[in-house]
Short mmCIF file of C-alpha atoms and ligand atoms in Angstrom, two decimals:
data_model
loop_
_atom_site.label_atom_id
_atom_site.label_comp_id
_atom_site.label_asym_id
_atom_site.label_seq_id
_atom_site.Cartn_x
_atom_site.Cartn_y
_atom_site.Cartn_z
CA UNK T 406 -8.47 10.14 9.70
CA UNK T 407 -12.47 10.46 9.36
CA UNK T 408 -14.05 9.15 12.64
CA UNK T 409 -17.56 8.26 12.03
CA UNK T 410 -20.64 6.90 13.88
CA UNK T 411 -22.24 4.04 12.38
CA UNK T 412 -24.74 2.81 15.25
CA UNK T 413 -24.47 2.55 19.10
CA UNK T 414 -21.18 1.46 19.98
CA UNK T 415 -19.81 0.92 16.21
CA UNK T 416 -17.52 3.52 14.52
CA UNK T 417 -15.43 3.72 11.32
CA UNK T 418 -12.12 4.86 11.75
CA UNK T 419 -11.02 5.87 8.12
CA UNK T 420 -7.67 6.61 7.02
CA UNK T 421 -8.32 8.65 3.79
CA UNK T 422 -5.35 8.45 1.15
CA UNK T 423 -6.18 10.83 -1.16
CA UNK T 424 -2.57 11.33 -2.47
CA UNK T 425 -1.85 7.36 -3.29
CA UNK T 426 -1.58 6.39 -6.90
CA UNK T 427 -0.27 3.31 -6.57
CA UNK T 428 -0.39 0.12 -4.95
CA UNK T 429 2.15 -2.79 -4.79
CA UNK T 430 4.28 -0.46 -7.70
CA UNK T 431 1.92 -1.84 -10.07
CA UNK T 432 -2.16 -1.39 -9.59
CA UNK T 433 -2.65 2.36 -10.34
CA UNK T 434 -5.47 3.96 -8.34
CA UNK T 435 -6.83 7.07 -10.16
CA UNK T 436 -9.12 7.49 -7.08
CA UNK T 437 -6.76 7.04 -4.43
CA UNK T 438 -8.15 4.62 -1.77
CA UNK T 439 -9.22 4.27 1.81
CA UNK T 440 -7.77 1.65 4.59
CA UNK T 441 -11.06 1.83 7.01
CA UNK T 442 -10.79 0.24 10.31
CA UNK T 443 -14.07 -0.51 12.26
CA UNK T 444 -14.27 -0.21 15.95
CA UNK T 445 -17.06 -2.00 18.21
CA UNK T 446 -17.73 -1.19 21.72
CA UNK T 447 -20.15 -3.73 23.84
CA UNK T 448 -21.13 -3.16 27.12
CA UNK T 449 -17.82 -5.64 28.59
CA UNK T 450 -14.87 -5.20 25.90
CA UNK T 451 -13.79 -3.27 22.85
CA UNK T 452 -12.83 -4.78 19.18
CA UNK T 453 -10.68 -3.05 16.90
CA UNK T 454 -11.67 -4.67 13.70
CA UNK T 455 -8.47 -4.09 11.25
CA UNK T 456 -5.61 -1.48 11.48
CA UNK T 457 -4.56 1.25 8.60
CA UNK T 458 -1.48 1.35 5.96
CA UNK T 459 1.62 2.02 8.01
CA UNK T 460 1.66 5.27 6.48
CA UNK T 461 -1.51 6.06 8.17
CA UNK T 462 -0.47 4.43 11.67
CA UNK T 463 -0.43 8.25 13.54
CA UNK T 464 -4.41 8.54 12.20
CA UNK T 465 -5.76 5.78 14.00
CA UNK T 466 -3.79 6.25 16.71
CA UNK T 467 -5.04 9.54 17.08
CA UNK T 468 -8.40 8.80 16.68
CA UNK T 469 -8.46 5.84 19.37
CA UNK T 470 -7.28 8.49 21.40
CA UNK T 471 -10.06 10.85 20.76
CA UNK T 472 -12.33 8.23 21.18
CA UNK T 473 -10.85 7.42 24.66
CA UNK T 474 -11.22 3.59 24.83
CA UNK T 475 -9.51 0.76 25.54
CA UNK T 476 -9.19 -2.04 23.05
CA UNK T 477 -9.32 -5.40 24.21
CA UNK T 478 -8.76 -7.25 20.71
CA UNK T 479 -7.79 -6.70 17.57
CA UNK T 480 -9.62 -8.36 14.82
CA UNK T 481 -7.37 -9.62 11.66
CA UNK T 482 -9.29 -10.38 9.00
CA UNK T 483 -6.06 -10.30 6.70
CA UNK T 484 -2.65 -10.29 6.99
CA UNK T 485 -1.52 -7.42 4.12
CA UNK T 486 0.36 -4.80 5.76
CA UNK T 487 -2.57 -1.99 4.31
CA UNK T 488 -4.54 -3.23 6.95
CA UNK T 489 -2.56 -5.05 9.60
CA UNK T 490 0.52 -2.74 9.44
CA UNK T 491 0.25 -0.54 12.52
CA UNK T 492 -1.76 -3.59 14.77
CA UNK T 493 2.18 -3.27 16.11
CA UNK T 494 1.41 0.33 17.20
CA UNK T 495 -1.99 -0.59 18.56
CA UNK T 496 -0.81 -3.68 20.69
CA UNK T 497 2.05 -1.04 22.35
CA UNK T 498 -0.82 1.33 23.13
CA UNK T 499 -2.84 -1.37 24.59
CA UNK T 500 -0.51 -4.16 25.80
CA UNK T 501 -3.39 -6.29 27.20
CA UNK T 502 -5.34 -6.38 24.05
CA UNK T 503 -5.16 -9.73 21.71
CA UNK T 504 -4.99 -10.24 18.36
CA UNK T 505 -7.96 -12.19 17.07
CA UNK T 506 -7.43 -14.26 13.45
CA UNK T 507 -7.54 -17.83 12.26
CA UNK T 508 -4.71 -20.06 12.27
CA UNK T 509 -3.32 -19.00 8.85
CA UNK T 510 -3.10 -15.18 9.25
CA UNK T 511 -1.62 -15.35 12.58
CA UNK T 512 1.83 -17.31 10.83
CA UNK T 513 1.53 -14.36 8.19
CA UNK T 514 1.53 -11.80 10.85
CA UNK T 515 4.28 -13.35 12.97
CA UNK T 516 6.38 -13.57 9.51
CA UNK T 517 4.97 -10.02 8.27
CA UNK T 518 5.03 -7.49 11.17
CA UNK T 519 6.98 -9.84 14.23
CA UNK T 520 3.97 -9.89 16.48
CA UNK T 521 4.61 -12.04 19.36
CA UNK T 522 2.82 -15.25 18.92
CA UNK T 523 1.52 -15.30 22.58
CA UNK T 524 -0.27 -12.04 21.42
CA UNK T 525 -2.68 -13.95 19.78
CA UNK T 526 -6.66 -15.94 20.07
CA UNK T 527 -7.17 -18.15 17.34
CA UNK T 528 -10.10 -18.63 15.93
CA UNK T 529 -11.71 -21.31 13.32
CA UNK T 530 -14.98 -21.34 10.97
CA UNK T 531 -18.07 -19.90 13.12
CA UNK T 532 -16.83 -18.84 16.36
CA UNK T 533 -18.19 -16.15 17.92
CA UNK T 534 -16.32 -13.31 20.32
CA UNK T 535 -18.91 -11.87 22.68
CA UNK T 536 -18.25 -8.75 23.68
CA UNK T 537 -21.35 -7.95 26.00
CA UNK T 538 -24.86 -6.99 23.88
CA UNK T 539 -22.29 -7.36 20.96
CA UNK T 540 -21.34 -10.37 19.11
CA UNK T 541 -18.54 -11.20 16.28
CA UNK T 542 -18.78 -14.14 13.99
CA UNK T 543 -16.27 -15.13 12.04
CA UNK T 544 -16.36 -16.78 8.44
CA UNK T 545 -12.92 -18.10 7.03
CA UNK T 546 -13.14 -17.08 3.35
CA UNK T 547 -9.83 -17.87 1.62
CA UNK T 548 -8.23 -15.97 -1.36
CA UNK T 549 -9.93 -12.83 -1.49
CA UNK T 550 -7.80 -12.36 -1.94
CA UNK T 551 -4.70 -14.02 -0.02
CA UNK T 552 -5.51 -17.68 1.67
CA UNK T 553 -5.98 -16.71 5.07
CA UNK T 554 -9.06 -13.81 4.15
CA UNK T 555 -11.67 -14.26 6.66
CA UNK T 556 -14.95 -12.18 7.40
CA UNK T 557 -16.64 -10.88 10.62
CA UNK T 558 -20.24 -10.34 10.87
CA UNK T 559 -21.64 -8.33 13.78
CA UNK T 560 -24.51 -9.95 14.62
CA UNK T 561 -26.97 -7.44 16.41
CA UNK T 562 -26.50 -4.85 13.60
CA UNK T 563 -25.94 -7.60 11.04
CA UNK T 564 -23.01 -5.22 9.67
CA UNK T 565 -20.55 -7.62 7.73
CA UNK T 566 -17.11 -6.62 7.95
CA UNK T 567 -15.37 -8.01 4.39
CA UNK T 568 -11.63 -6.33 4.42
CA UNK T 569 -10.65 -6.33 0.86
CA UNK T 570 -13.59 -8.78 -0.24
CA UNK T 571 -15.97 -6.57 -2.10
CA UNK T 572 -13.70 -3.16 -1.84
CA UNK T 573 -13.12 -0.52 -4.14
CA UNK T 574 -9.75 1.76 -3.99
CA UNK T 575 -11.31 5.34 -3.51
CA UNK T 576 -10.91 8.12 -1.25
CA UNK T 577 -13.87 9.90 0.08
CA UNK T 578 -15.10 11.70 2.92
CA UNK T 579 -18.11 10.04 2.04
CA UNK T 580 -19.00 6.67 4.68
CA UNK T 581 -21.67 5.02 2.66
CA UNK T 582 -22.12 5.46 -1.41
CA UNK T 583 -23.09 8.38 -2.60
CA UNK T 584 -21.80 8.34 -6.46
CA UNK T 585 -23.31 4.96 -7.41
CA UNK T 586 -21.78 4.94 -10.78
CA UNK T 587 -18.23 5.72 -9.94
CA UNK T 588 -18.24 3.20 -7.27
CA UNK T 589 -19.71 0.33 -9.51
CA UNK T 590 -16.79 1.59 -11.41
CA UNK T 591 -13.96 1.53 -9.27
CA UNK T 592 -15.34 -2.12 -7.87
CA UNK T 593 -15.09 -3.70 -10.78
CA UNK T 594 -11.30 -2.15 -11.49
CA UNK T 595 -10.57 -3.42 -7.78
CA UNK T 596 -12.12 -7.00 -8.66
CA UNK T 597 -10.38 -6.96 -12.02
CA UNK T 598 -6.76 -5.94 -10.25
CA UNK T 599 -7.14 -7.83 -7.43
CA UNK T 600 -9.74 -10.43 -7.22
CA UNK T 601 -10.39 -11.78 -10.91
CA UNK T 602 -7.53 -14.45 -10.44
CA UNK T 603 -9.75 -15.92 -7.91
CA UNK T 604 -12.63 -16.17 -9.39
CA UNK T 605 -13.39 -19.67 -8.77
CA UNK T 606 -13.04 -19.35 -4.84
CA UNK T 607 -15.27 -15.98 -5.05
CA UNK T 608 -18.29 -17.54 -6.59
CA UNK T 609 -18.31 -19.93 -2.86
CA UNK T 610 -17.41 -16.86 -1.03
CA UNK T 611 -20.18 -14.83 -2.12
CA UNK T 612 -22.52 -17.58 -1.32
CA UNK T 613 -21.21 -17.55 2.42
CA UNK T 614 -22.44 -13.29 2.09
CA UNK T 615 -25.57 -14.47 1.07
CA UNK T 616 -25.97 -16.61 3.03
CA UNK T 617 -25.33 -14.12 6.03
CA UNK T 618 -27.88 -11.71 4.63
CA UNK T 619 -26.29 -8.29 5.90
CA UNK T 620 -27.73 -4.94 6.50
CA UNK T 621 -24.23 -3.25 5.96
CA UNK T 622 -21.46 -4.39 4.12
CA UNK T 623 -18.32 -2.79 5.53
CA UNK T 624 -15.02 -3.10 3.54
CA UNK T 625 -11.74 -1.78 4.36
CA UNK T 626 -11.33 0.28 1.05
CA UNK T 627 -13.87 3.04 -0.07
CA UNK T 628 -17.00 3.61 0.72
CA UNK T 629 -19.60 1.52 3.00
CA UNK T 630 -22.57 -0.65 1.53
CA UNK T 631 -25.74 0.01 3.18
CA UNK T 632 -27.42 -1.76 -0.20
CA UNK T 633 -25.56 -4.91 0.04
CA UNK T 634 -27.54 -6.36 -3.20
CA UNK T 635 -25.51 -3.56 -4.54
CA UNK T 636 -22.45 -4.91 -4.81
CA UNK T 637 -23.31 -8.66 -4.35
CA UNK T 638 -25.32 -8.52 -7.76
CA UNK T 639 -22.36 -6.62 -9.26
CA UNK T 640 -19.52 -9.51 -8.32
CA UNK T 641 -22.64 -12.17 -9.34
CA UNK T 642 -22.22 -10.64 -12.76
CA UNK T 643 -18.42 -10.45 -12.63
CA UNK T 644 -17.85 -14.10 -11.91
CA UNK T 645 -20.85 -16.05 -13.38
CA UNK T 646 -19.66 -17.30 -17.12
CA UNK T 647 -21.11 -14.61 -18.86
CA UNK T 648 -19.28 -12.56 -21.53
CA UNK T 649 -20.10 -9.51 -23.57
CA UNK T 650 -20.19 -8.87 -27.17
CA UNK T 651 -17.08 -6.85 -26.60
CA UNK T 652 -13.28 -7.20 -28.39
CA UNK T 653 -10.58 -5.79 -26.81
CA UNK T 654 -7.78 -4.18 -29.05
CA UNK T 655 -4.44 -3.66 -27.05
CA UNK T 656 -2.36 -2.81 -29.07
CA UNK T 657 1.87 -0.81 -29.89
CA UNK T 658 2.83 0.15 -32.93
CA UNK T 659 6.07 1.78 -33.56
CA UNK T 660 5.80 2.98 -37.24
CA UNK T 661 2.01 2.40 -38.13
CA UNK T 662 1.99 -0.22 -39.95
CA UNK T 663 0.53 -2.50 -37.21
CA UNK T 664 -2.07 0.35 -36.12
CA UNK T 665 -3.22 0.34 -39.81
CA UNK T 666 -4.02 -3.35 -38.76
CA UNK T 667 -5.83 -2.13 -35.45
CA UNK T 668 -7.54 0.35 -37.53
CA UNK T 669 -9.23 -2.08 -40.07
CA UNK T 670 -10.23 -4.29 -37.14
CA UNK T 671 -11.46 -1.86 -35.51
CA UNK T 672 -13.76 -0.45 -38.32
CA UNK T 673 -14.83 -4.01 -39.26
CA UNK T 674 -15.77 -4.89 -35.81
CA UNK T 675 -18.09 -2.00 -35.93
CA UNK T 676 -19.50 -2.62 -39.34
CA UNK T 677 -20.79 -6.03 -37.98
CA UNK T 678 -21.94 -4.60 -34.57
CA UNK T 679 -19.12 -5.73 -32.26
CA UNK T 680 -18.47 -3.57 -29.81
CA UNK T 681 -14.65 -2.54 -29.50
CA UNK T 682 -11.77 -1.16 -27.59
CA UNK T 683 -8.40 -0.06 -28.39
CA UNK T 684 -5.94 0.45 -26.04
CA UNK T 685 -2.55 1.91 -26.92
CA UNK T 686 -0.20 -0.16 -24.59
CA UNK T 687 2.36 3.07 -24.69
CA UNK T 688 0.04 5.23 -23.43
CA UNK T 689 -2.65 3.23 -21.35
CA UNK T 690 -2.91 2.32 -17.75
CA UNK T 691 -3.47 -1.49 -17.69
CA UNK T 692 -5.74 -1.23 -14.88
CA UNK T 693 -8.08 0.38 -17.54
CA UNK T 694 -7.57 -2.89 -19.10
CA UNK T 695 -8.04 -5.63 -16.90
CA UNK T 696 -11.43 -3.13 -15.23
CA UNK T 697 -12.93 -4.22 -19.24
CA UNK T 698 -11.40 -7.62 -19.32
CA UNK T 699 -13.45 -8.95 -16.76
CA UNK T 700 -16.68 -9.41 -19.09
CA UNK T 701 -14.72 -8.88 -23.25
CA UNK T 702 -15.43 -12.11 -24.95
CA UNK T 703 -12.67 -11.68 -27.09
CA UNK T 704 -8.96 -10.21 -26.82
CA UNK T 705 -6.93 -9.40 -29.96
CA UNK T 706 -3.11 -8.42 -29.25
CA UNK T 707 -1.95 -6.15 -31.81
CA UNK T 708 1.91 -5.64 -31.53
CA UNK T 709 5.32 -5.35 -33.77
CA UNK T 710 7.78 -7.45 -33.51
CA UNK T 711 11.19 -6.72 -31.77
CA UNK T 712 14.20 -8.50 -32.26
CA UNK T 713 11.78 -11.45 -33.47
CA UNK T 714 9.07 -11.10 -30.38
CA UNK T 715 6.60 -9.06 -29.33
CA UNK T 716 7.33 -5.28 -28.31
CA UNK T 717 8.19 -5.40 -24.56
CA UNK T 718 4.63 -3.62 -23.65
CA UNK T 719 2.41 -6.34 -25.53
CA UNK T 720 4.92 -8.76 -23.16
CA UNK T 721 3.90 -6.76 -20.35
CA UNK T 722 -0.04 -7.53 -21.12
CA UNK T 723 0.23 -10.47 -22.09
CA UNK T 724 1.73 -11.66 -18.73
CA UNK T 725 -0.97 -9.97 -16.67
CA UNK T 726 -3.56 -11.47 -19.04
CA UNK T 727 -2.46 -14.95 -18.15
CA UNK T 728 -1.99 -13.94 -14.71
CA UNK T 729 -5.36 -12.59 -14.16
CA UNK T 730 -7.27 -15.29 -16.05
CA UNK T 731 -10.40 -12.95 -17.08
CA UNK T 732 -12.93 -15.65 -18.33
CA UNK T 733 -12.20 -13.84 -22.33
CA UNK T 734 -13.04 -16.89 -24.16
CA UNK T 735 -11.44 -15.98 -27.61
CA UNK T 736 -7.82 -14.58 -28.28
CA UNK T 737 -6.53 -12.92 -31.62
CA UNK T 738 -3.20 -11.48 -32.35
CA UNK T 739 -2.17 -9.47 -34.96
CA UNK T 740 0.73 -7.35 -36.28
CA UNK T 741 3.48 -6.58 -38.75
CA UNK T 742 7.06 -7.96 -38.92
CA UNK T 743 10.49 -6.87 -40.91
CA UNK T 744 12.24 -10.13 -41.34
CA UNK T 745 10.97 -13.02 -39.14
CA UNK T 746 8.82 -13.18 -36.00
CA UNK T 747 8.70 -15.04 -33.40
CA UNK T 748 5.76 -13.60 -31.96
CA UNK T 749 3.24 -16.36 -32.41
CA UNK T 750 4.92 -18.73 -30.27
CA UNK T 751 5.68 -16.69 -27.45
CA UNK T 752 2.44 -15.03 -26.94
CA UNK T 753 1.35 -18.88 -26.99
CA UNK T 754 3.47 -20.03 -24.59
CA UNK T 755 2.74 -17.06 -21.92
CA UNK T 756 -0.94 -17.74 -22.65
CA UNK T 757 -0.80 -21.57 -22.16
CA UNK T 758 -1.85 -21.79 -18.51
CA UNK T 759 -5.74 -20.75 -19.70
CA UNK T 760 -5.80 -22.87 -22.37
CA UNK T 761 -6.63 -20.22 -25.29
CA UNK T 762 -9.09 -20.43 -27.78
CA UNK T 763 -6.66 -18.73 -30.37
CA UNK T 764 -8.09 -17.61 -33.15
CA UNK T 765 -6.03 -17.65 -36.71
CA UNK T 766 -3.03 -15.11 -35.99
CA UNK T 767 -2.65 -12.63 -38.87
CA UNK T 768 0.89 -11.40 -38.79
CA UNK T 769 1.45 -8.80 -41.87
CA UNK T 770 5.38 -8.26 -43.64
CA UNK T 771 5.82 -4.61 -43.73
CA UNK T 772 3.16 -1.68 -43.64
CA UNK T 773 -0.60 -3.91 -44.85
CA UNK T 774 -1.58 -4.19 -48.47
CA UNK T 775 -5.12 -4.54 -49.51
CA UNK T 776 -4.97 -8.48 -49.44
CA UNK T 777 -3.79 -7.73 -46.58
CA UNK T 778 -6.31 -6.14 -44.74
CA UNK T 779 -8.52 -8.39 -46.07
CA UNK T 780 -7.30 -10.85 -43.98
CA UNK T 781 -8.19 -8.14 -40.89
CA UNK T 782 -11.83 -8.65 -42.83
CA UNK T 783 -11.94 -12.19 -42.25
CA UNK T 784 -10.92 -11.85 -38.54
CA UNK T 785 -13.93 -9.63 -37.88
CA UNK T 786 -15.99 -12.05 -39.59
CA UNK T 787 -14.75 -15.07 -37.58
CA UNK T 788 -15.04 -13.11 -34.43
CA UNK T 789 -18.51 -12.84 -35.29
CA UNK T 790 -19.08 -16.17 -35.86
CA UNK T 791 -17.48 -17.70 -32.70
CA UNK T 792 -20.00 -14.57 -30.50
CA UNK T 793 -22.80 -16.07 -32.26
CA UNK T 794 -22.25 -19.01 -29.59
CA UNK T 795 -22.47 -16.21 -26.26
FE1 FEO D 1000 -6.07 -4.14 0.92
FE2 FEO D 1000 -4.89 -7.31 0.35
O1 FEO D 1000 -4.89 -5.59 1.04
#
């Protein structure tokens, strides 16, 4: 655990998980991540804003320990056991001290981690905890990413505390940003992974940031913003409409007939200044994926087909496609079949809920012929066309 001063009275209590490479046995984290707990101290009571991954419960234990103060409340801003797993621990260390959240996070955490419900001060939109020459506001800001996400803004040092809201999964002894680039990086994979889905409710959310106009934005992953236009102009970018000149390739191919298909796209795509990815779906993390679907106009599926459907990995992105509805405004898919495929259809059905723009499949019998590829041509062109309109 990294203990560090952030102002009179305020510390961050890090848990650093350097070792973690996934999360929810499904969002890879090639950086590892932080679960960073904030503690303020005013002249009458003490706020423990968060908790830590019950993995990390000792750490923070620990360190309030070392700190040698008593905590009067625990603040909740969200119920997901990374950061509200060891308030259990906490509450037996201080037995007086209350659990501060809104209505909706304190049913989660009776349901999630048994915490008595008499353990608990509600709180609603805009109340404030006083804590003597320190003051906590709260903001409810639901679905970033769960429904019962809320904020807490310390007024005097106008440092915002966001949980998950504006995170990034990396670990680093490192409080505030140091490697700009990497962060921006690992922000937008963390938006992608976690927030995209929401896009919609993030675009009022980041109003109610702006609105706050904070020194310090304090998350409880990775490092600590003390350039909040930072990151707020990033996620402005992320969620406004705005999509990229960029095609997306992911793509399986068992015996290379559908990666001569990827191939030609790829090369056309170029010749007519698209930019491109591929993506081999045997080989790649998604999470690479979804970090570039958040701004690729265009996504073209590239898979064989198996038993009459798509190969099992192109299933596997295509669900998280639909389930992280990236704002991609055109789709493609293209491939090669033995004797029948079914693979039109069922890519159409699991992409149904955002209502594709689907541009004319090109599905190939056997290894591609030069007519063939032609029809690749023609893609490219079309692509063009419809990014004309950007
Ligand atoms: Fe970092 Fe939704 O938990």
């Amino acid at each position: 655990m990294s203990i560090k001063k952030m102002s009179d009275g305020v510390w961050s209590l890090r848990s650093i998980d350097w070792d973690r490479r996934i999360f929810d046995e499904l969002i890879s984290l090639p950086y590892g991540t932080t679960y960073n707990a904030y503690l303020v101290k005013g002249n009458d009571k003490c706020a423990l804003i968060d908790s830590t991954d019950p993995t990390k419960t000792y750490e923070l234990i620990n360190d309030l320990k070392r700190l040698k103060v008593k905590v009067d409340y625990v603040i909740s801003n969200h119920a997901e056991q990374d950061h509200s797993g060891s308030i259990g621990d906490v509450l037996n260390l201080y037995p007086d001290a209350m659990v501060v959240t809104n209505s909706k996070c304190k049913d989660f955490l009776i349901d999630l981690l048994h915490i008595d419900s008499t353990k608990f001060l509600v709180v609603k939109e805009g109340d404030r905890l006083e804590l003597g020459s320190k003051t906590l506001q709260f903001k409810i800001t639901p679905w970033v990413h769960w429904p019962e996400t809320m904020i807490t803004f310390l007024e005097e040092e106008k440092i915002l505390f966001t949980c998950d809201f504006l995170g990034s999964h990396i670990a680093t002894s490192e409080l505030y940003v140091a490697d700009m680039p990497l962060v921006y990086l690992a922000a937008k994979r963390y938006y992608s992974e976690v927030m995209m889905p929401f896009r919609n409710n993030i675009k009022k959310n980041i109003e109610i940031v702006k609105d706050i106009d904070p020194k310090i934005i304090a998350p409880s992953h990775g490092p600590v913003y003390q350039d909040p236009k930072f990151i707020i102009s990033a996620y402005e970018e992320w969620i406004s409409d705005r999509v990229k000149n960029l095609v997306l390739i992911p793509y399986v191919s068992m015996h290379g007939s559908t990666k001569v298909l990827v191939d030609r796209l790829t090369q056309s795509l170029v010749d007519l200044d698209i930019e491109v990815m591929q993506f081999n779906l045997a080989k790649t993390d998604v999470g690479e994926i979804a970090t570039h679907m958040v701004d690729a106009a265009t996504i073209v599926l590239a898979t064989p087909t198996v038993l009459l459907g798509p190969h099992p990995a192109a299933v596997y992105a295509t669900y998280l496609v639909a389930a992280l509805k990236p704002k991609t405004k055109y789709f493609g898919l293209i491939g090669s079949f033995g004797w029948g495929s079914k693979v039109v259809d069922t890519v159409s059905n699991m992409l149904s809920p955002l209502k594709p723009h689907i541009i004319n499949p090109v599905l190939i019998k056997g290894m591609p012929k030069e007519e063939d590829l032609k029809l690749i041509d023609n893609l490219a062109i079309q692509i063009r066309e419809l990014h004309k309109n950007l």
